[in-house]
Amino acid sequence: MNASDVFVIGGGIVGLSIAWRATTRGLTVTLADPDPGSQATRASAGMLAPVSEVTYTEEPLLRLGLASLERWPAFAGELEAAGGIPVDLRGDGTVEVAYDADDLAQLDELAVFEEKLGLRVERLTGRQCRQAEPMLSPNVRGGLLARDDLWVNPRRVAQALQQAFQNAGGRLVRERVTTLEGLPADHVVVAAGAWSPSLLPGLPIRPVKGQILRLRGPRGLLGTCVRGTVRGSEVYLVPRDDGEIVVGATMEELGFDTRVTAGGVYELLRDAREIVPGITELELAETFAGLRPGTPDNLPYVGRHGDVWVAAGHHRAGVLLAPLTADAVVAGLFGEADLMPECTPARI
Ligand SMILES: Cc1cc2nc3c(=O)[nH]c(=O)nc-3n(C[C@H](O)[C@H](O)[C@H](O)COP(=O)(O)OP(=O)(O)OC[C@H]3O[C@@H](n4cnc5c(N)ncnc54)[C@H](O)[C@@H]3O)c2cc1C
């Protein structure tokens, strides 16, 4: 394949990862996005958590998540070296906690399912939860520890990807693409997240709104990523090295609405405070809402779709799945084996 024949539309974590990986395989690549890294990628908490995110009936997604998680340490290492920006990959596991007896029963059932799948989880009493994470409320009933989960700062990843892509000779065009007609490339990759159907009508991707908060306080308030079930509703707290704690996230089917609402912020803070009471002392540094690209079966579309390639619909797991998706698309461009056959757009 000769140079300058790949045109990537969309510079979220998915499009940027593909563009960077394609340049490192010797291709000349153009990526178009009016504001790279500004949408779902900017909202994301950055949990790389296939184990603690596992849900019944989503075993194909678990397989993909585990395969991509395995790639993350090398991906982050190469990216930091190529982009010159640390991406804060951390790996202290996730503590999943239950607030009341019903929440604990739900978590116990999940543990049985996770063990059946051969996943590494440890059951914790309330006291053991607090030993793992001393800031947890004395009311926490019990929980699980998923040791293999990691997390990363997606905003840093997006910055590093832009830098690494351009350092490797990639061309970044800050423009919106309005039509697929006449793009100057042999291969076009549509990676425009929730906006992909505007270029590929009929692609069943819908926006799923997520409101998320960023709190700021002293470094090291939380040592691990915490997920809680509080009276049936879910909340998570993700600590960053600089003292930021990300609290997320709502799931709302409201079309292209990105308003932050009083109710959304209230519910997140209410539930987060039940499991980590100390957060009320922190500064509320940012509120934000992003649009996850959802699909009917919660699996992304990755592969050939008519005349173009598509890599979109990563819903709740686009950060986790970015390294595998990038490798899968680049392998496809070179006619190599399909790394994500479950995600073929042929199932539409
Ligand atoms: C609140 C929240 C929390 C999340 N937490 C996690 C998490 O912890 N872990 C995880 O793995 N995932 C998480 N996700 C999901 C993850 O953020 C997404 O799956 C991922 O960002 C999707 O990446 P993307 O590149 O496909 O889309 P986006 O990041 O939305 O990027 C799409 C890009 O396409 C561009 N674009 C759109 N139309 C055009 C056009 N016509 N021409 C050119 N460019 C265009 C946009 O400007 C944008 O930059 C979360 C999402 C939300 C909203």
mmCIF file of C-alpha atoms and ligand atoms in Angstrom:
data_model
loop_
_atom_site.group_PDB
_atom_site.id
_atom_site.type_symbol
_atom_site.label_atom_id
_atom_site.label_comp_id
_atom_site.label_asym_id
_atom_site.label_seq_id
_atom_site.Cartn_x
_atom_site.Cartn_y
_atom_site.Cartn_z
ATOM 1 C CA MET A 1 0.000 0.000 0.000
ATOM 2 C CA ASN A 2 1.443 3.409 -0.834
ATOM 3 C CA ALA A 3 1.395 6.631 1.116
ATOM 4 C CA SER A 4 -1.459 9.086 1.819
ATOM 5 C CA ASP A 5 -4.219 6.680 1.238
ATOM 6 C CA VAL A 6 -6.066 6.676 4.545
ATOM 7 C CA PHE A 7 -8.494 9.433 5.538
ATOM 8 C CA VAL A 8 -9.888 9.155 9.070
ATOM 9 C CA ILE A 9 -13.043 11.122 9.919
ATOM 10 C CA GLY A 10 -13.276 11.856 13.637
ATOM 11 C CA GLY A 11 -10.547 12.583 16.163
ATOM 12 C CA GLY A 12 -11.966 11.066 19.322
ATOM 13 C CA ILE A 13 -9.925 8.359 21.006
ATOM 14 C CA VAL A 14 -11.017 5.814 18.390
ATOM 15 C CA GLY A 15 -10.129 7.825 15.265
ATOM 16 C CA LEU A 16 -6.900 9.185 16.784
ATOM 17 C CA SER A 17 -5.744 5.692 17.811
ATOM 18 C CA ILE A 18 -6.395 4.329 14.327
ATOM 19 C CA ALA A 19 -4.651 7.280 12.678
ATOM 20 C CA TRP A 20 -1.575 6.976 14.925
ATOM 21 C CA ARG A 21 -1.306 3.197 14.525
ATOM 22 C CA ALA A 22 -1.697 3.492 10.745
ATOM 23 C CA THR A 23 1.152 6.037 10.552
ATOM 24 C CA THR A 24 3.382 3.755 12.630
ATOM 25 C CA ARG A 25 2.758 1.012 10.058
ATOM 26 C CA GLY A 26 4.166 3.300 7.365
ATOM 27 C CA LEU A 27 0.965 4.728 5.924
ATOM 28 C CA THR A 28 0.439 8.419 5.286
ATOM 29 C CA VAL A 29 -2.761 9.413 7.001
ATOM 30 C CA THR A 30 -5.026 12.458 7.131
ATOM 31 C CA LEU A 31 -7.427 12.911 10.040
ATOM 32 C CA ALA A 32 -10.248 15.461 9.963
ATOM 33 C CA ASP A 33 -12.017 16.780 13.052
ATOM 34 C CA PRO A 34 -13.046 20.382 13.873
ATOM 35 C CA ASP A 35 -12.086 19.856 17.545
ATOM 36 C CA PRO A 36 -10.263 16.586 18.270
ATOM 37 C CA GLY A 37 -10.824 14.932 21.652
ATOM 38 C CA SER A 38 -13.698 17.269 22.541
ATOM 39 C CA GLN A 39 -16.670 14.895 22.698
ATOM 40 C CA ALA A 40 -17.251 11.518 24.420
ATOM 41 C CA THR A 41 -13.492 11.158 24.852
ATOM 42 C CA ARG A 42 -13.382 14.393 26.841
ATOM 43 C CA ALA A 43 -16.243 13.241 29.051
ATOM 44 C CA SER A 44 -14.859 9.791 29.736
ATOM 45 C CA ALA A 45 -13.665 8.637 33.145
ATOM 46 C CA GLY A 46 -11.070 6.386 31.515
ATOM 47 C CA MET A 47 -11.824 3.164 33.352
ATOM 48 C CA LEU A 48 -10.301 0.158 31.640
ATOM 49 C CA ALA A 49 -12.571 -2.183 33.490
ATOM 50 C CA PRO A 50 -13.859 -5.202 31.583
ATOM 51 C CA VAL A 51 -14.108 -7.219 34.799
ATOM 52 C CA SER A 52 -16.050 -4.804 36.987
ATOM 53 C CA GLU A 53 -18.171 -3.628 34.015
ATOM 54 C CA VAL A 54 -19.214 -7.129 33.003
ATOM 55 C CA THR A 55 -22.963 -7.611 32.628
ATOM 56 C CA TYR A 56 -25.067 -10.674 31.932
ATOM 57 C CA THR A 57 -25.513 -11.424 28.178
ATOM 58 C CA GLU A 58 -22.491 -9.295 27.228
ATOM 59 C CA GLU A 59 -19.821 -11.984 27.112
ATOM 60 C CA PRO A 60 -18.590 -11.031 23.595
ATOM 61 C CA LEU A 61 -17.927 -7.517 24.889
ATOM 62 C CA LEU A 62 -16.037 -8.993 27.857
ATOM 63 C CA ARG A 63 -13.779 -10.990 25.523
ATOM 64 C CA LEU A 64 -12.995 -7.873 23.495
ATOM 65 C CA GLY A 65 -12.474 -5.834 26.654
ATOM 66 C CA LEU A 66 -9.993 -8.325 28.089
ATOM 67 C CA ALA A 67 -8.124 -8.506 24.767
ATOM 68 C CA SER A 68 -7.863 -4.714 24.636
ATOM 69 C CA LEU A 69 -6.931 -4.390 28.330
ATOM 70 C CA GLU A 70 -3.979 -6.674 27.664
ATOM 71 C CA ARG A 71 -2.787 -4.246 24.983
ATOM 72 C CA TRP A 72 -3.104 -1.120 27.123
ATOM 73 C CA PRO A 73 0.243 -1.159 29.001
ATOM 74 C CA ALA A 74 2.299 -1.452 25.801
ATOM 75 C CA PHE A 75 0.007 1.010 23.973
ATOM 76 C CA ALA A 76 0.382 3.582 26.784
ATOM 77 C CA GLY A 77 4.143 3.064 26.973
ATOM 78 C CA GLU A 78 4.653 3.551 23.233
ATOM 79 C CA LEU A 79 2.274 6.506 23.195
ATOM 80 C CA GLU A 80 4.028 8.301 26.037
ATOM 81 C CA ALA A 81 7.349 7.834 24.276
ATOM 82 C CA ALA A 82 5.983 8.964 20.893
ATOM 83 C CA GLY A 83 3.738 11.778 22.140
ATOM 84 C CA GLY A 84 5.836 13.030 25.042
ATOM 85 C CA ILE A 85 2.799 13.327 27.336
ATOM 86 C CA PRO A 86 2.184 11.054 30.364
ATOM 87 C CA VAL A 87 -1.219 9.370 30.169
ATOM 88 C CA ASP A 88 -1.534 8.326 33.846
ATOM 89 C CA LEU A 89 -2.164 4.633 33.335
ATOM 90 C CA ARG A 90 -2.813 3.189 36.785
ATOM 91 C CA GLY A 91 -3.406 -0.317 37.927
ATOM 92 C CA ASP A 92 -4.499 -0.662 41.502
ATOM 93 C CA GLY A 93 -7.739 -2.486 40.684
ATOM 94 C CA THR A 94 -11.359 -1.559 41.310
ATOM 95 C CA VAL A 95 -13.155 -1.909 44.627
ATOM 96 C CA GLU A 96 -16.845 -2.557 43.960
ATOM 97 C CA VAL A 97 -18.966 -1.814 47.002
ATOM 98 C CA ALA A 98 -22.569 -2.311 48.090
ATOM 99 C CA TYR A 99 -24.476 0.181 50.216
ATOM 100 C CA ASP A 100 -27.455 -1.816 51.541
ATOM 101 C CA ALA A 101 -28.501 -5.463 51.840
ATOM 102 C CA ASP A 102 -30.215 -5.504 48.429
ATOM 103 C CA ASP A 103 -27.145 -3.946 46.801
ATOM 104 C CA LEU A 104 -24.996 -6.605 48.460
ATOM 105 C CA ALA A 105 -27.258 -9.416 47.217
ATOM 106 C CA GLN A 106 -26.918 -7.990 43.686
ATOM 107 C CA LEU A 107 -23.134 -7.811 44.008
ATOM 108 C CA ASP A 108 -23.001 -11.397 45.311
ATOM 109 C CA GLU A 109 -24.897 -12.603 42.243
ATOM 110 C CA LEU A 110 -22.467 -10.698 40.040
ATOM 111 C CA ALA A 111 -19.535 -12.339 41.846
ATOM 112 C CA VAL A 112 -20.959 -15.800 41.093
ATOM 113 C CA PHE A 113 -21.305 -14.864 37.417
ATOM 114 C CA GLU A 114 -17.777 -13.408 37.284
ATOM 115 C CA GLU A 115 -16.309 -16.510 38.945
ATOM 116 C CA LYS A 116 -18.162 -18.722 36.453
ATOM 117 C CA LEU A 117 -16.485 -16.773 33.651
ATOM 118 C CA GLY A 118 -13.109 -17.429 35.283
ATOM 119 C CA LEU A 119 -12.519 -13.766 36.155
ATOM 120 C CA ARG A 120 -10.251 -12.855 39.061
ATOM 121 C CA VAL A 121 -12.436 -11.235 41.740
ATOM 122 C CA GLU A 122 -12.148 -11.392 45.517
ATOM 123 C CA ARG A 123 -15.086 -11.010 47.885
ATOM 124 C CA LEU A 124 -14.577 -8.442 50.633
ATOM 125 C CA THR A 125 -16.379 -7.818 53.925
ATOM 126 C CA GLY A 126 -17.240 -4.222 54.805
ATOM 127 C CA ARG A 127 -14.129 -4.052 56.968
ATOM 128 C CA GLN A 128 -11.916 -5.419 54.164
ATOM 129 C CA CYS A 129 -13.400 -2.826 51.777
ATOM 130 C CA ARG A 130 -12.308 -0.080 54.173
ATOM 131 C CA GLN A 131 -8.876 -1.642 54.557
ATOM 132 C CA ALA A 132 -8.517 -1.539 50.756
ATOM 133 C CA GLU A 133 -9.879 2.006 50.607
ATOM 134 C CA PRO A 134 -9.916 3.847 53.972
ATOM 135 C CA MET A 135 -12.118 6.726 52.715
ATOM 136 C CA LEU A 136 -15.126 4.411 52.291
ATOM 137 C CA SER A 137 -18.140 4.997 54.504
ATOM 138 C CA PRO A 138 -18.627 2.785 57.587
ATOM 139 C CA ASN A 139 -22.055 1.977 56.055
ATOM 140 C CA VAL A 140 -20.544 0.063 53.139
ATOM 141 C CA ARG A 141 -21.800 -3.526 53.565
ATOM 142 C CA GLY A 142 -19.249 -5.436 51.555
ATOM 143 C CA GLY A 143 -17.835 -5.696 48.090
ATOM 144 C CA LEU A 144 -15.518 -7.174 45.539
ATOM 145 C CA LEU A 145 -11.994 -6.439 44.410
ATOM 146 C CA ALA A 146 -11.273 -6.689 40.685
ATOM 147 C CA ARG A 147 -7.485 -6.568 40.728
ATOM 148 C CA ASP A 148 -6.887 -6.565 36.975
ATOM 149 C CA ASP A 149 -8.831 -3.402 36.128
ATOM 150 C CA LEU A 150 -6.782 -0.361 35.132
ATOM 151 C CA TRP A 151 -7.594 3.269 34.414
ATOM 152 C CA VAL A 152 -6.105 6.103 32.417
ATOM 153 C CA ASN A 153 -6.634 9.828 31.839
ATOM 154 C CA PRO A 154 -8.444 9.957 28.444
ATOM 155 C CA ARG A 155 -7.830 13.688 27.968
ATOM 156 C CA ARG A 156 -4.101 13.083 28.257
ATOM 157 C CA VAL A 157 -4.406 10.101 25.914
ATOM 158 C CA ALA A 158 -6.146 12.239 23.284
ATOM 159 C CA GLN A 159 -3.445 14.940 23.566
ATOM 160 C CA ALA A 160 -0.657 12.378 23.352
ATOM 161 C CA LEU A 161 -2.297 10.708 20.349
ATOM 162 C CA GLN A 162 -2.553 14.016 18.454
ATOM 163 C CA GLN A 163 1.076 14.711 19.196
ATOM 164 C CA ALA A 164 2.301 11.203 18.347
ATOM 165 C CA PHE A 165 0.252 11.138 15.135
ATOM 166 C CA GLN A 166 1.659 14.451 13.943
ATOM 167 C CA ASN A 167 5.218 13.558 15.046
ATOM 168 C CA ALA A 168 4.921 10.455 12.871
ATOM 169 C CA GLY A 169 4.012 12.587 9.848
ATOM 170 C CA GLY A 170 0.208 12.413 10.082
ATOM 171 C CA ARG A 171 -1.817 15.377 8.822
ATOM 172 C CA LEU A 172 -4.493 16.821 11.103
ATOM 173 C CA VAL A 173 -7.178 18.914 9.399
ATOM 174 C CA ARG A 174 -9.417 20.858 11.779
ATOM 175 C CA GLU A 175 -12.567 20.640 9.670
ATOM 176 C CA ARG A 176 -15.915 18.888 9.730
ATOM 177 C CA VAL A 177 -16.472 16.452 6.863
ATOM 178 C CA THR A 178 -19.928 16.841 5.346
ATOM 179 C CA THR A 179 -19.851 14.144 2.658
ATOM 180 C CA LEU A 180 -17.896 11.006 1.854
ATOM 181 C CA GLU A 181 -17.864 11.950 -1.836
ATOM 182 C CA GLY A 182 -14.480 12.798 -3.329
ATOM 183 C CA LEU A 183 -12.277 12.368 -0.248
ATOM 184 C CA PRO A 184 -8.648 12.254 -1.399
ATOM 185 C CA ALA A 185 -7.746 8.765 -0.202
ATOM 186 C CA ASP A 186 -7.972 5.101 -1.146
ATOM 187 C CA HIS A 187 -9.381 4.188 2.255
ATOM 188 C CA VAL A 188 -11.840 6.208 4.300
ATOM 189 C CA VAL A 189 -12.430 5.361 7.970
ATOM 190 C CA VAL A 190 -15.553 6.784 9.614
ATOM 191 C CA ALA A 191 -14.833 7.149 13.340
ATOM 192 C CA ALA A 192 -17.156 10.019 14.193
ATOM 193 C CA GLY A 193 -18.665 8.501 17.351
ATOM 194 C CA ALA A 194 -22.325 9.347 17.881
ATOM 195 C CA TRP A 195 -22.258 11.521 14.728
ATOM 196 C CA SER A 196 -21.268 8.668 12.401
ATOM 197 C CA PRO A 197 -24.831 8.190 11.022
ATOM 198 C CA SER A 198 -24.728 11.749 9.605
ATOM 199 C CA LEU A 199 -22.129 10.395 7.153
ATOM 200 C CA LEU A 200 -23.473 6.842 6.955
ATOM 201 C CA PRO A 201 -27.276 7.084 7.091
ATOM 202 C CA GLY A 202 -28.809 3.858 8.381
ATOM 203 C CA LEU A 203 -25.925 3.051 10.722
ATOM 204 C CA PRO A 204 -27.821 2.244 13.939
ATOM 205 C CA ILE A 205 -25.800 4.364 16.355
ATOM 206 C CA ARG A 206 -27.564 6.622 18.855
ATOM 207 C CA PRO A 207 -26.290 9.169 21.395
ATOM 208 C CA VAL A 208 -26.468 8.048 25.051
ATOM 209 C CA LYS A 209 -25.940 11.046 27.306
ATOM 210 C CA GLY A 210 -23.601 10.776 30.270
ATOM 211 C CA GLN A 211 -23.218 13.533 32.864
ATOM 212 C CA ILE A 212 -19.988 13.426 34.839
ATOM 213 C CA LEU A 213 -18.282 15.576 37.493
ATOM 214 C CA ARG A 214 -14.704 16.435 38.338
ATOM 215 C CA LEU A 215 -13.882 17.183 41.970
ATOM 216 C CA ARG A 216 -10.558 18.548 43.144
ATOM 217 C CA GLY A 217 -8.795 18.025 46.458
ATOM 218 C CA PRO A 218 -5.593 16.810 48.038
ATOM 219 C CA ARG A 219 -3.632 14.113 46.230
ATOM 220 C CA GLY A 220 -4.183 10.544 47.333
ATOM 221 C CA LEU A 221 -7.645 10.931 48.882
ATOM 222 C CA LEU A 222 -8.603 7.716 47.095
ATOM 223 C CA GLY A 223 -6.023 5.080 46.245
ATOM 224 C CA THR A 224 -8.188 2.938 44.001
ATOM 225 C CA CYS A 225 -11.033 3.208 41.605
ATOM 226 C CA VAL A 226 -14.340 2.742 43.492
ATOM 227 C CA ARG A 227 -17.642 1.601 41.998
ATOM 228 C CA GLY A 228 -20.701 1.621 44.169
ATOM 229 C CA THR A 229 -24.245 0.343 43.990
ATOM 230 C CA VAL A 230 -26.346 2.621 46.160
ATOM 231 C CA ARG A 231 -29.995 1.587 46.559
ATOM 232 C CA GLY A 232 -29.846 0.032 43.100
ATOM 233 C CA SER A 233 -28.211 2.949 41.295
ATOM 234 C CA GLU A 234 -24.600 2.896 40.175
ATOM 235 C CA VAL A 235 -21.862 5.453 40.671
ATOM 236 C CA TYR A 236 -18.094 5.405 40.309
ATOM 237 C CA LEU A 237 -15.176 7.483 41.576
ATOM 238 C CA VAL A 238 -11.921 7.493 39.630
ATOM 239 C CA PRO A 239 -8.862 9.150 41.231
ATOM 240 C CA ARG A 240 -6.201 10.967 39.208
ATOM 241 C CA ASP A 241 -2.602 11.525 40.262
ATOM 242 C CA ASP A 242 -3.122 15.295 40.659
ATOM 243 C CA GLY A 243 -5.908 14.971 43.244
ATOM 244 C CA GLU A 244 -8.825 15.087 40.800
ATOM 245 C CA ILE A 245 -11.651 12.624 41.408
ATOM 246 C CA VAL A 246 -14.004 11.891 38.523
ATOM 247 C CA VAL A 247 -17.551 11.001 39.569
ATOM 248 C CA GLY A 248 -19.814 9.429 36.975
ATOM 249 C CA ALA A 249 -22.024 8.917 35.226
ATOM 250 C CA THR A 250 -25.659 9.191 34.216
ATOM 251 C CA MET A 251 -27.107 7.162 31.329
ATOM 252 C CA GLU A 252 -29.831 9.083 29.504
ATOM 253 C CA GLU A 253 -31.557 8.569 26.160
ATOM 254 C CA LEU A 254 -32.241 12.188 25.172
ATOM 255 C CA GLY A 255 -30.840 12.517 21.662
ATOM 256 C CA PHE A 256 -28.114 15.127 21.081
ATOM 257 C CA ASP A 257 -28.745 16.915 24.386
ATOM 258 C CA THR A 258 -25.595 17.838 26.331
ATOM 259 C CA ARG A 259 -27.095 20.058 29.021
ATOM 260 C CA VAL A 260 -25.835 19.444 32.527
ATOM 261 C CA THR A 261 -28.889 19.273 34.790
ATOM 262 C CA ALA A 262 -29.359 19.947 38.502
ATOM 263 C CA GLY A 263 -30.916 16.487 38.847
ATOM 264 C CA GLY A 264 -27.968 14.747 37.178
ATOM 265 C CA VAL A 265 -25.400 16.494 39.386
ATOM 266 C CA TYR A 266 -27.528 15.895 42.491
ATOM 267 C CA GLU A 267 -27.891 12.151 41.885
ATOM 268 C CA LEU A 268 -24.180 11.658 41.264
ATOM 269 C CA LEU A 269 -23.144 13.616 44.370
ATOM 270 C CA ARG A 270 -25.844 11.989 46.516
ATOM 271 C CA ASP A 271 -24.730 8.459 45.640
ATOM 272 C CA ALA A 272 -21.006 9.229 45.694
ATOM 273 C CA ARG A 273 -21.339 10.792 49.157
ATOM 274 C CA GLU A 274 -23.054 7.677 50.510
ATOM 275 C CA ILE A 275 -19.967 5.591 49.776
ATOM 276 C CA VAL A 276 -17.199 8.213 50.188
ATOM 277 C CA PRO A 277 -18.562 10.888 52.599
ATOM 278 C CA GLY A 278 -15.341 12.944 52.441
ATOM 279 C CA ILE A 279 -16.048 14.102 48.877
ATOM 280 C CA THR A 280 -18.316 16.883 50.135
ATOM 281 C CA GLU A 281 -15.179 18.783 51.212
ATOM 282 C CA LEU A 282 -13.775 18.844 47.669
ATOM 283 C CA GLU A 283 -14.064 21.597 45.093
ATOM 284 C CA LEU A 284 -16.631 20.932 42.345
ATOM 285 C CA ALA A 285 -14.207 21.757 39.546
ATOM 286 C CA GLU A 286 -16.182 20.757 36.450
ATOM 287 C CA THR A 287 -19.515 19.435 35.268
ATOM 288 C CA PHE A 288 -19.745 17.968 31.776
ATOM 289 C CA ALA A 289 -21.987 15.850 29.588
ATOM 290 C CA GLY A 290 -20.874 13.672 26.691
ATOM 291 C CA LEU A 291 -22.602 11.441 24.167
ATOM 292 C CA ARG A 292 -21.689 7.754 24.113
ATOM 293 C CA PRO A 293 -22.156 6.177 20.690
ATOM 294 C CA GLY A 294 -24.638 3.390 21.538
ATOM 295 C CA THR A 295 -25.596 0.426 19.324
ATOM 296 C CA PRO A 296 -28.519 -2.016 19.576
ATOM 297 C CA ASP A 297 -26.320 -4.889 20.885
ATOM 298 C CA ASN A 298 -23.770 -2.718 22.767
ATOM 299 C CA LEU A 299 -20.957 -3.925 20.491
ATOM 300 C CA PRO A 300 -19.187 -1.415 18.243
ATOM 301 C CA TYR A 301 -19.111 -1.574 14.443
ATOM 302 C CA VAL A 302 -15.534 -2.188 13.334
ATOM 303 C CA GLY A 303 -14.805 -3.279 9.790
ATOM 304 C CA ARG A 304 -15.594 -2.779 6.142
ATOM 305 C CA HIS A 305 -18.987 -1.213 5.400
ATOM 306 C CA GLY A 306 -19.639 -0.824 1.676
ATOM 307 C CA ASP A 307 -16.894 1.398 0.238
ATOM 308 C CA VAL A 308 -15.583 2.628 3.570
ATOM 309 C CA TRP A 309 -14.296 1.364 6.925
ATOM 310 C CA VAL A 310 -16.232 2.077 10.060
ATOM 311 C CA ALA A 311 -15.005 2.183 13.666
ATOM 312 C CA ALA A 312 -17.828 3.578 15.763
ATOM 313 C CA GLY A 313 -20.440 2.646 18.348
ATOM 314 C CA HIS A 314 -18.116 1.922 21.273
ATOM 315 C CA HIS A 315 -20.762 3.073 23.731
ATOM 316 C CA ARG A 316 -19.454 2.735 27.330
ATOM 317 C CA ALA A 317 -16.115 1.173 26.429
ATOM 318 C CA GLY A 318 -14.411 3.252 23.743
ATOM 319 C CA VAL A 319 -11.377 4.094 25.839
ATOM 320 C CA LEU A 320 -10.917 0.480 26.881
ATOM 321 C CA LEU A 321 -11.396 -0.785 23.313
ATOM 322 C CA ALA A 322 -9.276 1.848 21.510
ATOM 323 C CA PRO A 323 -5.999 -0.150 21.221
ATOM 324 C CA LEU A 324 -7.737 -3.291 19.949
ATOM 325 C CA THR A 325 -9.928 -1.274 17.559
ATOM 326 C CA ALA A 326 -6.913 0.522 16.124
ATOM 327 C CA ASP A 327 -5.045 -2.727 15.590
ATOM 328 C CA ALA A 328 -8.157 -4.323 14.059
ATOM 329 C CA VAL A 329 -8.717 -1.512 11.547
ATOM 330 C CA VAL A 330 -5.049 -1.295 10.564
ATOM 331 C CA ALA A 331 -4.910 -5.108 10.184
ATOM 332 C CA GLY A 332 -7.981 -4.810 7.927
ATOM 333 C CA LEU A 333 -6.301 -2.130 5.781
ATOM 334 C CA PHE A 334 -3.411 -4.558 5.247
ATOM 335 C CA GLY A 335 -5.744 -7.491 4.514
ATOM 336 C CA GLU A 336 -4.726 -9.338 7.678
ATOM 337 C CA ALA A 337 -6.907 -11.486 9.967
ATOM 338 C CA ASP A 338 -9.981 -9.856 11.514
ATOM 339 C CA LEU A 339 -9.268 -9.141 15.198
ATOM 340 C CA MET A 340 -12.863 -8.169 16.026
ATOM 341 C CA PRO A 341 -15.112 -10.468 13.970
ATOM 342 C CA GLU A 342 -17.990 -10.005 16.476
ATOM 343 C CA CYS A 343 -18.058 -6.345 15.500
ATOM 344 C CA THR A 344 -18.576 -6.730 11.771
ATOM 345 C CA PRO A 345 -20.906 -4.080 10.325
ATOM 346 C CA ALA A 346 -22.390 -6.942 8.249
ATOM 347 C CA ARG A 347 -24.644 -7.735 11.257
ATOM 348 C CA ILE A 348 -26.615 -4.467 10.733
HETATM 349 C C1 LIG B 1 -19.709 10.262 30.860
HETATM 350 C C2 LIG B 1 -18.953 9.215 30.106
HETATM 351 C C3 LIG B 1 -18.079 8.381 30.775
HETATM 352 C C4 LIG B 1 -17.386 7.372 30.082
HETATM 353 N N1 LIG B 1 -16.518 6.586 30.758
HETATM 354 C C5 LIG B 1 -15.825 5.622 30.079
HETATM 355 C C6 LIG B 1 -14.864 4.820 30.734
HETATM 356 O O1 LIG B 1 -14.652 4.971 31.943
HETATM 357 N N2 LIG B 1 -14.183 3.874 30.021
HETATM 358 C C7 LIG B 1 -14.416 3.696 28.681
HETATM 359 O O2 LIG B 1 -13.779 2.813 28.072
HETATM 360 N N3 LIG B 1 -15.318 4.455 28.014
HETATM 361 C C8 LIG B 1 -16.030 5.395 28.688
HETATM 362 N N4 LIG B 1 -16.934 6.177 28.031
HETATM 363 C C9 LIG B 1 -17.198 5.900 26.624
HETATM 364 C C10 LIG B 1 -16.140 6.513 25.737
HETATM 365 O O3 LIG B 1 -15.932 7.850 26.115
HETATM 366 C C11 LIG B 1 -16.587 6.436 24.273
HETATM 367 O O4 LIG B 1 -16.932 5.107 23.933
HETATM 368 C C12 LIG B 1 -15.453 6.889 23.354
HETATM 369 O O5 LIG B 1 -14.986 8.164 23.720
HETATM 370 C C13 LIG B 1 -15.902 6.893 21.917
HETATM 371 O O6 LIG B 1 -14.848 7.447 21.178
HETATM 372 P P1 LIG B 1 -15.077 7.973 19.712
HETATM 373 O O7 LIG B 1 -13.764 8.394 19.213
HETATM 374 O O8 LIG B 1 -15.836 6.938 18.933
HETATM 375 O O9 LIG B 1 -16.123 9.179 19.882
HETATM 376 P P2 LIG B 1 -15.907 10.697 20.355
HETATM 377 O O10 LIG B 1 -14.934 10.815 21.443
HETATM 378 O O11 LIG B 1 -17.275 11.257 20.583
HETATM 379 O O12 LIG B 1 -15.252 11.372 19.091
HETATM 380 C C14 LIG B 1 -15.952 11.559 17.891
HETATM 381 C C15 LIG B 1 -15.236 12.685 17.167
HETATM 382 O O13 LIG B 1 -15.777 12.786 15.857
HETATM 383 C C16 LIG B 1 -15.791 14.156 15.521
HETATM 384 N N5 LIG B 1 -16.768 14.328 14.446
HETATM 385 C C17 LIG B 1 -18.100 14.143 14.497
HETATM 386 N N6 LIG B 1 -18.634 14.392 13.303
HETATM 387 C C18 LIG B 1 -17.606 14.711 12.477
HETATM 388 C C19 LIG B 1 -17.543 15.058 11.089
HETATM 389 N N7 LIG B 1 -18.603 15.118 10.331
HETATM 390 N N8 LIG B 1 -16.306 15.366 10.560
HETATM 391 C C20 LIG B 1 -15.180 15.297 11.332
HETATM 392 N N9 LIG B 1 -15.218 14.962 12.640
HETATM 393 C C21 LIG B 1 -16.411 14.675 13.191
HETATM 394 C C22 LIG B 1 -16.150 14.868 16.799
HETATM 395 O O14 LIG B 1 -15.705 16.236 16.794
HETATM 396 C C23 LIG B 1 -15.416 14.034 17.837
HETATM 397 O O15 LIG B 1 -14.145 14.568 18.172
HETATM 398 C C24 LIG B 1 -17.607 7.199 28.692
HETATM 399 C C25 LIG B 1 -18.468 8.074 28.016
HETATM 400 C C26 LIG B 1 -19.144 9.076 28.709
HETATM 401 C C27 LIG B 1 -20.043 10.013 27.956
#
